[in-house]
CSV table of C-alpha atoms and ligand atoms in Angstrom, one decimal:
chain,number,residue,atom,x,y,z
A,84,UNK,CA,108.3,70.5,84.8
A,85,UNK,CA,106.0,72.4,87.3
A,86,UNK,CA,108.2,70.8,90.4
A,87,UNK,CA,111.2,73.3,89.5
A,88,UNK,CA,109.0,75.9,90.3
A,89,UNK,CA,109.3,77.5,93.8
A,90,UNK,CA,106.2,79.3,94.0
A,91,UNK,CA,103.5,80.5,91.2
A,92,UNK,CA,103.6,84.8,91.3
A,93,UNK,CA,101.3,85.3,88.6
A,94,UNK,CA,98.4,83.2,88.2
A,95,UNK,CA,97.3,82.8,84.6
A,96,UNK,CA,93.6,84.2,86.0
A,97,UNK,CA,95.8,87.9,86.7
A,98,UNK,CA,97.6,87.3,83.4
A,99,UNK,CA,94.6,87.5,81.7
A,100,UNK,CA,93.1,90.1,83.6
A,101,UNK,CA,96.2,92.7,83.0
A,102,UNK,CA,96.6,92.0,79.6
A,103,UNK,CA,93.1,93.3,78.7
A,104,UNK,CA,93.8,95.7,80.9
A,105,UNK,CA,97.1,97.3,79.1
A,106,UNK,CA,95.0,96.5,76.0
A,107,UNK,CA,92.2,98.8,76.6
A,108,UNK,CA,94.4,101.7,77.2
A,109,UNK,CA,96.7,101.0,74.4
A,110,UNK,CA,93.9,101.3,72.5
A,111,UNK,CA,92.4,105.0,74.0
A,112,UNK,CA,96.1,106.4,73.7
A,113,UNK,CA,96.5,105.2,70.0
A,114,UNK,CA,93.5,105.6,68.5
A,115,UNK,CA,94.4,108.4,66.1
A,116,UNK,CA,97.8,107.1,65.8
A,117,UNK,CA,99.7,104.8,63.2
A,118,UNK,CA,100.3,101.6,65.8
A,119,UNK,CA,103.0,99.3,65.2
A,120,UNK,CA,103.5,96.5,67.8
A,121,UNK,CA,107.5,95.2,68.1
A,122,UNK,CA,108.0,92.3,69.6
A,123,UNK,CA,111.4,91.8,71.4
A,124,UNK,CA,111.8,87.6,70.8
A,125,UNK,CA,111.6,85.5,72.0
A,126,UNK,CA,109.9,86.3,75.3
A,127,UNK,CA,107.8,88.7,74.5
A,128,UNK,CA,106.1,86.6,72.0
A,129,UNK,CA,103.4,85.2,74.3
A,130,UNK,CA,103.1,88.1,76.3
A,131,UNK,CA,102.2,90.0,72.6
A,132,UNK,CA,99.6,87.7,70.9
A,133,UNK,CA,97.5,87.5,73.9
A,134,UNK,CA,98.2,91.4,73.9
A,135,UNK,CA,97.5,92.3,70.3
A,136,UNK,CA,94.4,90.1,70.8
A,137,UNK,CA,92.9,92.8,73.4
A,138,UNK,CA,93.7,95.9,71.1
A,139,UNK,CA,90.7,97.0,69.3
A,140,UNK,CA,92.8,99.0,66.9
A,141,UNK,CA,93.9,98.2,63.5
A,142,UNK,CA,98.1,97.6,63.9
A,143,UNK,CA,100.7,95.8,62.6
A,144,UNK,CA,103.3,93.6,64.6
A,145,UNK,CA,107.1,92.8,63.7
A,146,UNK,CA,109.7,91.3,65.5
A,147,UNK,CA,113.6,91.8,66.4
A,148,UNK,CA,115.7,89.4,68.6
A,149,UNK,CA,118.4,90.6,70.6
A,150,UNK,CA,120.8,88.5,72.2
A,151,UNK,CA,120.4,87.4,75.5
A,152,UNK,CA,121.9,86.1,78.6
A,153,UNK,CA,122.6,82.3,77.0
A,154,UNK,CA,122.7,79.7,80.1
A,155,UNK,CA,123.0,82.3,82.5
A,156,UNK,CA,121.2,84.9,84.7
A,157,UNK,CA,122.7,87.8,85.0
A,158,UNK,CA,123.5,90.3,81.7
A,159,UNK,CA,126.2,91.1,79.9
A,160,UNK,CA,125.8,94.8,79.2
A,161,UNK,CA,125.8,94.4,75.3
A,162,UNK,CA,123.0,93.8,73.4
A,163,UNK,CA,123.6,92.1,69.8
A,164,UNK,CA,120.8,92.6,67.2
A,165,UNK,CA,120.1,88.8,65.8
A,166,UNK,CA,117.2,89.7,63.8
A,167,UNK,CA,115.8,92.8,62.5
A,168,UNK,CA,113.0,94.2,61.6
A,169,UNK,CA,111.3,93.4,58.4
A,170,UNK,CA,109.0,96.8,58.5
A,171,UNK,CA,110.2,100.2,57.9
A,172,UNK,CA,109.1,101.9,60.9
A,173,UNK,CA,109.2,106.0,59.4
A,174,UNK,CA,105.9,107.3,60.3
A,175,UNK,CA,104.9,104.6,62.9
A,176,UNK,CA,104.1,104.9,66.4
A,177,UNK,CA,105.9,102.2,68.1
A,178,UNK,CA,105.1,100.3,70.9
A,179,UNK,CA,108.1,98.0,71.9
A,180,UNK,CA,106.4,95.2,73.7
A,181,UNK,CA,108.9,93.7,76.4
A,182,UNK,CA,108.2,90.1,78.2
A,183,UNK,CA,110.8,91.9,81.2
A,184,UNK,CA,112.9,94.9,82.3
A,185,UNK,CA,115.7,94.1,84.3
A,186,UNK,CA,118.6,96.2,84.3
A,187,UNK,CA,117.2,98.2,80.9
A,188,UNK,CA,120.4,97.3,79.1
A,189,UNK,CA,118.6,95.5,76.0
A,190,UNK,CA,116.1,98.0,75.6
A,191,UNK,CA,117.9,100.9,76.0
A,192,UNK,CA,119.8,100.1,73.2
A,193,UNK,CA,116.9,99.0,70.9
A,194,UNK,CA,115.2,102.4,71.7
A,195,UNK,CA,118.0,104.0,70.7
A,196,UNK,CA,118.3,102.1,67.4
A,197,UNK,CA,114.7,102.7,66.9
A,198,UNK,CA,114.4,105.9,67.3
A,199,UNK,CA,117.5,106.6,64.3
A,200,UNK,CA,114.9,105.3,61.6
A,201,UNK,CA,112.5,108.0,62.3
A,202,UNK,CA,109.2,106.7,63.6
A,203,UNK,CA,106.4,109.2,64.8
A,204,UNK,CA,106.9,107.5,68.4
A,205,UNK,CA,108.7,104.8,70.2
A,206,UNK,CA,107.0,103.8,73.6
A,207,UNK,CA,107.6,100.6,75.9
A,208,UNK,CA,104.8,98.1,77.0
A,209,UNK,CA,106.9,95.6,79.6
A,210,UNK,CA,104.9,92.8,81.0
A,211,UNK,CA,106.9,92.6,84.4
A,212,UNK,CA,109.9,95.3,85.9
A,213,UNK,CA,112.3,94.5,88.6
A,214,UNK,CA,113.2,97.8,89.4
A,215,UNK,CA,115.7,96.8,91.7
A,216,UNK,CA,118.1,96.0,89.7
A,217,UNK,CA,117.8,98.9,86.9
A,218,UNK,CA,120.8,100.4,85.5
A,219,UNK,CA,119.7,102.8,82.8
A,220,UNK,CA,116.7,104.5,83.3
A,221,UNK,CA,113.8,103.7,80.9
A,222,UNK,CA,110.4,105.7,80.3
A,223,UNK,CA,107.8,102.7,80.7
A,224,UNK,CA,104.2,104.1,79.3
A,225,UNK,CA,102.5,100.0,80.1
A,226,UNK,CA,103.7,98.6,83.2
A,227,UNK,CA,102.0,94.9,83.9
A,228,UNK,CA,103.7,93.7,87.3
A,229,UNK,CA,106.5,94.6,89.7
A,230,UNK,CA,108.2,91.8,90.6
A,231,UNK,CA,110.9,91.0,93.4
A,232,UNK,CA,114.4,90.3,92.0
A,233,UNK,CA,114.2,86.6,91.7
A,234,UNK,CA,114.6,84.4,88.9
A,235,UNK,CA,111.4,84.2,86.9
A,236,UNK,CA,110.0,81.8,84.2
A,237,UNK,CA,106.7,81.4,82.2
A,238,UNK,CA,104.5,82.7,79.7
A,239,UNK,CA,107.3,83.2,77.4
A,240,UNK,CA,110.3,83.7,80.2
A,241,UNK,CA,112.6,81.0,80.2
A,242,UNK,CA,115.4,79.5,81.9
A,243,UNK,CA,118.3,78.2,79.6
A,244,UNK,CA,115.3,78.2,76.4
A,245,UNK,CA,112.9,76.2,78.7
A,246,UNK,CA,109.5,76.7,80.6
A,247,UNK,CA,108.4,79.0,78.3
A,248,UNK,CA,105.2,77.4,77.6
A,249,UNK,CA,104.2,77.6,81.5
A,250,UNK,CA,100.5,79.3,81.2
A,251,UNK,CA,101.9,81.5,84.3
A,252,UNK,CA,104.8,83.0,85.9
A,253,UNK,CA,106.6,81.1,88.4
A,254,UNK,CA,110.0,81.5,90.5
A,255,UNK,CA,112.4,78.8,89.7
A,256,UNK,CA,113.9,76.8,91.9
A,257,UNK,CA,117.2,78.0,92.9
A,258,UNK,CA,118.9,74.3,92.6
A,259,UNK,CA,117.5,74.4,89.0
A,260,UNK,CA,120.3,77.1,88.0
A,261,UNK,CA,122.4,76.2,90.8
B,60,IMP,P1,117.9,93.6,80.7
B,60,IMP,O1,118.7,94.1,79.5
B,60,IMP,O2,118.8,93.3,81.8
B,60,IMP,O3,116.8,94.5,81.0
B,60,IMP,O4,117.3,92.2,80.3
B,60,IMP,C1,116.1,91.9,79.8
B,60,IMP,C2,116.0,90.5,79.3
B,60,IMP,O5,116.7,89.6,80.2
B,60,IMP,C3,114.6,90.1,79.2
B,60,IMP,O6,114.0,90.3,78.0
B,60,IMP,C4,114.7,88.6,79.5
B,60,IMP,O7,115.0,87.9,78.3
B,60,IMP,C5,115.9,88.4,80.4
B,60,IMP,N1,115.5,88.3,81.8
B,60,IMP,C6,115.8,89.2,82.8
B,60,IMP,N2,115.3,88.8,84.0
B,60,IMP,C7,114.7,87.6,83.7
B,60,IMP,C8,114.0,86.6,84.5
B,60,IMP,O8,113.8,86.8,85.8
B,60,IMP,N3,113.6,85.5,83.9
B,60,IMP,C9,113.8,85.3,82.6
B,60,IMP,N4,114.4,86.1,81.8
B,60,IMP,C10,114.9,87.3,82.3
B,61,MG,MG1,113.7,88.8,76.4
């Protein structure tokens, strides 16, 4: 499986080391605040247990799936809610926790349908950003990594619902998707 990666970008070392990182300020900025973790699935999943983990707050976590972009790698511009929230999020601060922001598409729209149910706060924790490729503006309060605009996979990233158990983030070989 690890021969259809290119090149490793995030060693699992720095992983870990920026995860406690965001987790340590997440906790100074909420600590008078009513924390609830949402997890955008299934990417993010990975990305938020470790994250959670490194939190020293007490929270609670939920989860929402929105569709994604299928076989392919480039979006769609519409973002489908699959699965929605158990929790109702009145009162909460929100923290959306994102695996990656590409073009902001997906979460612009979940911020939007977040913030019509009244929670205290909504803010955005995304594990990488490819700004290059933005096209809606989005307010990111926890920023892990800025990566290039290539293809990436790991730690909950996947390529056509595989590699997501890679322990760090690689770029896939071009002749995988190719
Ligand atoms: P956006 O709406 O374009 O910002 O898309 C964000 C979603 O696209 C992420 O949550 C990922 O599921 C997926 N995505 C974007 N870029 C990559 C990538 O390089 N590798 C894997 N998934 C990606
Ligand atoms: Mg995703």
């Amino acid at each position: 499986m690890s021969g259809d990666i290119k090149q490793i970008l995030i060693s699992e070392d720095r992983l870990k080391e920026k995860v406690s990182e965001l987790g340590q300020k997440i906790t100074a900025d909420y600590a008078d605040k009513n924390l609830l973790v949402i997890s955008v699935l299934k990417g993010a999943a990975v990305f938020m247990a470790d994250l959670i983990r490194s939190i020293d707050l007490p929270l609670q976590i939920d989860f929402m799936a929105a569709s994604s972009y299928g076989k392919g790698t480039a979006t769609t511009g519409r973002v489908k809610i699959i699965k929605d929230l158990d929790i109702d999020v009145s009162g909460f601060d929100i923290l959306i926790v994102e695996d990656i922001l590409d073009s902001g598409v997906t979460l612009s729209n979940l911020i939007d349908i977040l913030r019509s149910r009244n929670p205290r706060s909504v803010s955005v924790c995304a594990l990488l950003s490819k700004p290059s490729r933005r096209q809606v503006e989005i307010p990111v309060a926890y920023e892990g990594f800025i990566v290039p605009d290539e293809f990436v996979v790991g730690y909950g990233l996947d390529y056509a619902e595989r590699y997501r158990n890679l322990p760090y983030i690689g770029i896939l070989e071009e002749q995988v998707y190719s």
